[in-house]
């Protein structure tokens, strides 16, 4: 256990038992409380090594603990991620999102942060992060960090101080009540937790107390933390749980007006650095955070379900895909699954291992507008761990090889069970197979990288006819045409709005004929069952 964790546990234990007074009945000895690093951090922008709009190339979400172990302790680390940067570059994404790398109470998922300015000990050091950032930038890859503003760890020095006494200088850093508030239920439970000095608000877990973000010093400290990382050259942040930042009563605890205002302030701070990016997690209101002034981007919850259901051949979901980007900005962050079980199982498990439908799901969100996020291992069809449940099943060691002991993740026994299909779905097995998922992902990302219209263009003329989706992507003079047939039989796509008499040259797959529009801009294309077709308008 870290020193500050030991001090925190000691302070909480002493507070819970009234301070542990001596036998003489005198006043208890003073509790030794840990210090809180509140040193101000002025902005010192090192500039950006990345091209403008880099995020639109796609971002790989990496669970550091589960990606690559470099030192043989069975736990992934930052040096391991650095070792795999060539693989990430060759996959074709433009950046990496690192799940929490800061010191945490749980040393696993990392969202119970115990030190906002230090790296989790098992992951390495600040120097290891600096090396990773520099090596990523040398390969044209960005690095964004996970940041948790809503809550900290129960062992965080600020909370240890806050819980010590109502008069403590850090009391207002967290949400406290002297009496137990009633009438509250969040995620099926009471969010108020008992302590010796009152009741604190912690809806996610008793180990993760909520910050009081109405307290100006708390917000200023968070902003200093953000500058601490931005000054080191990271390229932005993914902000956790932005819908939970403020509460206005038992029936008003999510997506409150203050949440949007605060994230707007944060957006201004991040935007004060050159070429940085931020994305917010707000499942209850993705569009509210992603389309307004609050966040530059937000995860497109709901859309990800339509992507998966369309891949299953559900025509209602296909129709929803045709209309989604007519009402939302192209900066929405798209995905098919992530590290949270509430977002769904790994894609392989959702689709029952059907590779053809898996490719349809991947092509759908990699060729549509948005900032696509790929969860590590998705590109090889990693499944969850059969022996685990919940979030742990989704956060297994990366399957690099078919080695049944460690899947190439570590020279030691991995910290957690492997994915159920590691023997068949791994990088080594798929690397040389042109029909494998890995090379399909590489191909879709290469198309996105080669054609700016696929990365950042508008989505025009979107049409759904049964199980067939068609649309155009346009940026300046460049236009691409995409047709996806999610059905189990070939079907014709009737196209309109094309450039009159223009030729559309086949880009994917090989062997498909070109398309020529009529004088009125119409065309009919037969799409084979469960296929994606991509064409580029001839200059």
PDB file of N, CA and C in Angstrom, residues 397 401-418 422-423:
ATOM      1  N   UNK A 397      -6.181  -9.322 -20.660  1.00  0.00           N
ATOM      2  CA  UNK A 397      -4.911  -9.086 -21.350  1.00  0.00           C
ATOM      3  C   UNK A 397      -5.082  -9.165 -22.866  1.00  0.00           C
ATOM      4  N   UNK A 401      -0.557 -13.423 -29.032  1.00  0.00           N
ATOM      5  CA  UNK A 401      -0.216 -14.716 -29.620  1.00  0.00           C
ATOM      6  C   UNK A 401      -1.210 -15.764 -29.125  1.00  0.00           C
ATOM      7  N   UNK A 402      -1.037 -16.992 -29.612  1.00  0.00           N
ATOM      8  CA  UNK A 402      -1.891 -18.101 -29.191  1.00  0.00           C
ATOM      9  C   UNK A 402      -1.370 -18.811 -27.953  1.00  0.00           C
ATOM     10  N   UNK A 403      -0.329 -18.303 -27.343  1.00  0.00           N
ATOM     11  CA  UNK A 403       0.241 -18.928 -26.145  1.00  0.00           C
ATOM     12  C   UNK A 403      -0.837 -19.082 -25.074  1.00  0.00           C
ATOM     13  N   UNK A 404      -1.169 -20.301 -24.683  1.00  0.00           N
ATOM     14  CA  UNK A 404      -2.280 -20.496 -23.742  1.00  0.00           C
ATOM     15  C   UNK A 404      -1.991 -19.990 -22.331  1.00  0.00           C
ATOM     16  N   UNK A 405      -0.717 -19.756 -22.012  1.00  0.00           N
ATOM     17  CA  UNK A 405      -0.368 -19.312 -20.668  1.00  0.00           C
ATOM     18  C   UNK A 405      -0.491 -17.810 -20.498  1.00  0.00           C
ATOM     19  N   UNK A 406      -0.162 -17.058 -21.568  1.00  0.00           N
ATOM     20  CA  UNK A 406      -0.115 -15.598 -21.392  1.00  0.00           C
ATOM     21  C   UNK A 406      -0.495 -14.795 -22.631  1.00  0.00           C
ATOM     22  N   UNK A 407      -0.801 -15.449 -23.743  1.00  0.00           N
ATOM     23  CA  UNK A 407      -1.202 -14.785 -24.993  1.00  0.00           C
ATOM     24  C   UNK A 407      -0.186 -13.760 -25.480  1.00  0.00           C
ATOM     25  N   UNK A 408       1.073 -13.922 -25.070  1.00  0.00           N
ATOM     26  CA  UNK A 408       2.101 -12.988 -25.498  1.00  0.00           C
ATOM     27  C   UNK A 408       2.058 -11.657 -24.775  1.00  0.00           C
ATOM     28  N   UNK A 409       1.170 -11.552 -23.795  1.00  0.00           N
ATOM     29  CA  UNK A 409       1.018 -10.308 -23.034  1.00  0.00           C
ATOM     30  C   UNK A 409       2.138 -10.117 -22.018  1.00  0.00           C
ATOM     31  N   UNK A 410       2.630 -11.211 -21.451  1.00  0.00           N
ATOM     32  CA  UNK A 410       3.611 -11.141 -20.373  1.00  0.00           C
ATOM     33  C   UNK A 410       4.453 -12.407 -20.363  1.00  0.00           C
ATOM     34  N   UNK A 411       5.649 -12.307 -19.789  1.00  0.00           N
ATOM     35  CA  UNK A 411       6.470 -13.496 -19.569  1.00  0.00           C
ATOM     36  C   UNK A 411       6.071 -14.213 -18.288  1.00  0.00           C
ATOM     37  N   UNK A 412       5.195 -13.573 -17.508  1.00  0.00           N
ATOM     38  CA  UNK A 412       4.712 -14.148 -16.252  1.00  0.00           C
ATOM     39  C   UNK A 412       3.231 -14.504 -16.386  1.00  0.00           C
ATOM     40  N   UNK A 413       2.663 -15.007 -15.298  1.00  0.00           N
ATOM     41  CA  UNK A 413       1.225 -15.272 -15.290  1.00  0.00           C
ATOM     42  C   UNK A 413       0.483 -13.942 -15.300  1.00  0.00           C
ATOM     43  N   UNK A 414      -0.409 -13.710 -16.266  1.00  0.00           N
ATOM     44  CA  UNK A 414      -1.122 -12.432 -16.337  1.00  0.00           C
ATOM     45  C   UNK A 414      -1.981 -12.189 -15.103  1.00  0.00           C
ATOM     46  N   UNK A 415      -2.223 -10.924 -14.824  1.00  0.00           N
ATOM     47  CA  UNK A 415      -2.998 -10.520 -13.657  1.00  0.00           C
ATOM     48  C   UNK A 415      -4.444 -10.994 -13.710  1.00  0.00           C
ATOM     49  N   UNK A 416      -4.916 -11.374 -14.882  1.00  0.00           N
ATOM     50  CA  UNK A 416      -6.333 -11.725 -15.055  1.00  0.00           C
ATOM     51  C   UNK A 416      -6.443 -12.792 -16.129  1.00  0.00           C
ATOM     52  N   UNK A 417      -7.553 -13.508 -16.123  1.00  0.00           N
ATOM     53  CA  UNK A 417      -7.795 -14.545 -17.127  1.00  0.00           C
ATOM     54  C   UNK A 417      -7.769 -13.962 -18.533  1.00  0.00           C
ATOM     55  N   UNK A 418      -7.370 -14.795 -19.494  1.00  0.00           N
ATOM     56  CA  UNK A 418      -7.318 -14.374 -20.890  1.00  0.00           C
ATOM     57  C   UNK A 418      -8.716 -14.360 -21.502  1.00  0.00           C
ATOM     58  N   UNK A 422      -8.627 -16.399 -27.179  1.00  0.00           N
ATOM     59  CA  UNK A 422      -7.246 -15.975 -27.418  1.00  0.00           C
ATOM     60  C   UNK A 422      -6.486 -16.959 -28.304  1.00  0.00           C
ATOM     61  N   UNK A 423      -6.841 -18.218 -28.282  1.00  0.00           N
ATOM     62  CA  UNK A 423      -6.119 -19.218 -29.064  1.00  0.00           C
ATOM     63  C   UNK A 423      -6.307 -19.022 -30.566  1.00  0.00           C
TER      64      UNK A 423
END
